[in-house]
Structures are given as structure tokens and as C-alpha cells.
XYZ file of C-alpha atoms in Angstrom:
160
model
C 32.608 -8.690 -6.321
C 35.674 -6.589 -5.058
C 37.841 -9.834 -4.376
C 37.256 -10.897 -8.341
C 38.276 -7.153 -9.299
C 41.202 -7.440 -6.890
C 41.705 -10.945 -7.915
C 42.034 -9.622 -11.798
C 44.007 -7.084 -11.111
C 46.303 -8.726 -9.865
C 46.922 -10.935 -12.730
C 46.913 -7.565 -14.908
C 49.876 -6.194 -12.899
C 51.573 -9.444 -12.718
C 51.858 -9.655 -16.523
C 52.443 -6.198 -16.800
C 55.542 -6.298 -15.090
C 57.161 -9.189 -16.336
C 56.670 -7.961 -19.803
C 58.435 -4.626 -18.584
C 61.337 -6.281 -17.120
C 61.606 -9.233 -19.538
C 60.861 -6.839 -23.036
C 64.043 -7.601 -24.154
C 62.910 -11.358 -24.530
C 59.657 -9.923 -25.379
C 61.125 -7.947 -28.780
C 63.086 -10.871 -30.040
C 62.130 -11.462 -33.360
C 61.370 -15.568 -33.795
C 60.625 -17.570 -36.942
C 56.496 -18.136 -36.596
C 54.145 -20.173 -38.453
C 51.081 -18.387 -39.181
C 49.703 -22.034 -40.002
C 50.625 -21.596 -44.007
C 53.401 -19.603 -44.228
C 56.608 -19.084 -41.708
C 57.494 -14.699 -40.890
C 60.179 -13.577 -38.732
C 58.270 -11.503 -35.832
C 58.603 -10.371 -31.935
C 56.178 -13.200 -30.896
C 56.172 -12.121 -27.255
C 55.155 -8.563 -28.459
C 52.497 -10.262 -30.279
C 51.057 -12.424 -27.263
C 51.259 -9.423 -25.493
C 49.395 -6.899 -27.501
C 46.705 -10.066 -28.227
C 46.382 -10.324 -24.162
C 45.921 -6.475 -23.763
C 43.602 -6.627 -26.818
C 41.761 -9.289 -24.609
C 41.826 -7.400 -21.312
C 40.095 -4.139 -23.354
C 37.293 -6.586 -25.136
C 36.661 -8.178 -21.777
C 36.565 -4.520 -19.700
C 34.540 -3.316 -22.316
C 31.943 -6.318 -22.307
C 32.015 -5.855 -18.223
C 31.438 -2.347 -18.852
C 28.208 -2.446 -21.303
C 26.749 -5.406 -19.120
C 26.808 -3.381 -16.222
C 25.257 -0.667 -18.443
C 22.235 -3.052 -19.370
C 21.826 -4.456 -15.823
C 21.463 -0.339 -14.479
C 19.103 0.180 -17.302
C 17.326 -2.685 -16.434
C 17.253 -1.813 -12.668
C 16.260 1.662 -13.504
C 13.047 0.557 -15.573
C 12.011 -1.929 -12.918
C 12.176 0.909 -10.471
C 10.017 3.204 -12.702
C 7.716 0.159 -13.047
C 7.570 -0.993 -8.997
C 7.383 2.810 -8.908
C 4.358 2.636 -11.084
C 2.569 -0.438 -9.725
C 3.290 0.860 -6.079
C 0.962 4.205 -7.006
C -1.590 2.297 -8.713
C -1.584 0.028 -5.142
C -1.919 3.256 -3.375
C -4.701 4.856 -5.531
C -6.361 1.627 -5.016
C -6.114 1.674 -1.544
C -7.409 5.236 -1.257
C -10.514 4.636 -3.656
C -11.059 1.298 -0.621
C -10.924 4.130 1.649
C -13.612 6.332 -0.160
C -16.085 3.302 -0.629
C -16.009 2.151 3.088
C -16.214 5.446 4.163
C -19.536 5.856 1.806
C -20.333 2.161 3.187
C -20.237 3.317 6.615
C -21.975 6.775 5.861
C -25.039 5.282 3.925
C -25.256 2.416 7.111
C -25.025 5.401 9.729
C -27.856 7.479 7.262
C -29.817 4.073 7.062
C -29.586 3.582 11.255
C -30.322 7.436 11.721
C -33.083 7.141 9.719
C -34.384 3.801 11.623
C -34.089 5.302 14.816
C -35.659 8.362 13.970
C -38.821 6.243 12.642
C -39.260 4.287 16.120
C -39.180 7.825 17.982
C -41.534 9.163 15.535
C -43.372 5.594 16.377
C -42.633 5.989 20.136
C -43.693 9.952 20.096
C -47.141 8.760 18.345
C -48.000 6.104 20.965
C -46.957 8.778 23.808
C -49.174 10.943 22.556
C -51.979 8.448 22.130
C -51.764 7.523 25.579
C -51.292 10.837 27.021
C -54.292 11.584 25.206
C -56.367 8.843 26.556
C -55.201 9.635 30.279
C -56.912 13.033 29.378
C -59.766 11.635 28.278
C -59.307 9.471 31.359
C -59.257 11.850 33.607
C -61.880 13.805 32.503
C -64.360 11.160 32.198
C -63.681 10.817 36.079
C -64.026 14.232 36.867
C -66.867 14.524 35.030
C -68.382 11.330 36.893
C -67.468 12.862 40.349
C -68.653 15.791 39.417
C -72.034 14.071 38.494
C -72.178 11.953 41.384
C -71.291 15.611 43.357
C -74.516 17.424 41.396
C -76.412 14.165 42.724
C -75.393 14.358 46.085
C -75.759 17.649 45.873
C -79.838 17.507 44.684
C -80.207 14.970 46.794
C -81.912 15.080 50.282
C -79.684 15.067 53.167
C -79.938 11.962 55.400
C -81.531 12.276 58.704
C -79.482 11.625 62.125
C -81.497 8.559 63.732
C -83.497 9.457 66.882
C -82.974 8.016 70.360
């Protein structure tokens, strides 16, 4: 981009200064056809002021196509700007349902777990109860078989 700007400088300059140190030439006044009729006029003036009329139309067209090319930047910026924040709200509201995912999984394997203890408590229970009952069906049979011995006669030594 700078090498074309140099580039038309250059040319710029170049005519400029021939037309200062040839305006002499430049002023003569010539006979020139204007295609139907013939006028005496500085034709080199004229070329000149039509080439600096050119350079102005051409800056100026540079000058609003630049203008439409930022405004166009500047609008796809808002609008990257825009879809780039929808992205992220996106994103976050991803965020919020895994995070409810993994909360109602964790509630729904708390709750599981705390089932098969309740489970595991009830059968610990059962059985502790029925070692009670365990156990004190065989004290109560010793002591029986105690009350019988008890009652009972004691056995003789044998005799020799």
C-alpha cells in the first residue's frame, strides 16, 4: 500500500515540476479544435488543470472508499462483537445446565446411597436382634438344663 502511495506521488511531483519550469510553454495560447469549432487557448494550461481536476476526483474517490471500507469494518466489529457475547452467554447458560446435571446426579446418588444404608441399618438391626433372641434362648436353655441339674439327684461315687 505505501509503495503505490509513494509510487503516485511520485508521478504527482514529476508533473508538477515540469509544468513549473516549462509554464512558459504551458501558457502559450494554440489554435484548438473543440471537435466543431477551432478557439485560440493555453492548451497546456488546459491539460494541466484537467490532470489536477483528475488527481482531486481520484483522491477524493480513494478518500470516501476508505470511508465505506472503516464503516464497514466498524459494523462487522459491533456485529463479531455481538455474536461473540451471545457465544459467551451461551456458554455460561452450558455451564449452569451441567452444573444442575451434575447436582441432580449427585442428589439422585446421595439419595441411592442413603436408601441401601437405611437397607443395610434395617438388616443390622434384624440380625442383631435375632442374636438377642439367640442368645437368650441359650441362656434360657442352660439355665433350664441348670434348674434340672439342679432338682436333680446327685450321682453316687461307685463303691469298691
Amino acid at each position: 500500500m505505501k509503495s503505490r502511495i509513494a509510487l503516485l506521488t511520485l508521478i504527482i511531483l514529476i508533473i508538477g515540476f515540469l509544468g513549473f519550469f516549462n509554464f512558459p510553454y504551458l501558457a502559450q495560447t494554440v489554435p484548438t479544435s473543440l471537435g466543431f469549432t477551432t478557439v485560440d487557448l493555453p492548451l497546456g494550461l488546459i491539460l494541466m488543470g484537467l490532470t489536477a481536476l483528475m488527481t482531486i476526483v481520484f483522491i477524493a474517490y480513494v478518500i470516501a472508499m476508505q470511508g465505506a471500507w472503516l464503516l464497514e469494518a466498524r459494523a462487522h466489529a459491533k456485529e463479531m462483537h455481538a455474536q461473540r457475547e451471545l457465544a459467551d452467554k451461551a456458554e455460561a447458560s452450558r455451564f449452569t445446565e451441567l452444573r444442575a446435571a451434575i447436582e441432580s446426579l449427585h442428589q439422585e446418588e446421595e439419595r441411592r446411597l442413603m436408601d441401601r444404608m437405611d437397607t443395610l441399618e434395617a438388616h443390622l438391626q434384624a440380625r442383631a436382634q435375632e442374636s438377642d433372641n439367640s442368645t437368650a434362648a441359650y441362656v434360657g436353655q442352660l439355665e433350664q438344663q441348670l434348674r434340672h441339674t439342679a432338682t436333680a439327684p446327685a450321682p453316687q461315687a461307685p463303691r469298691l
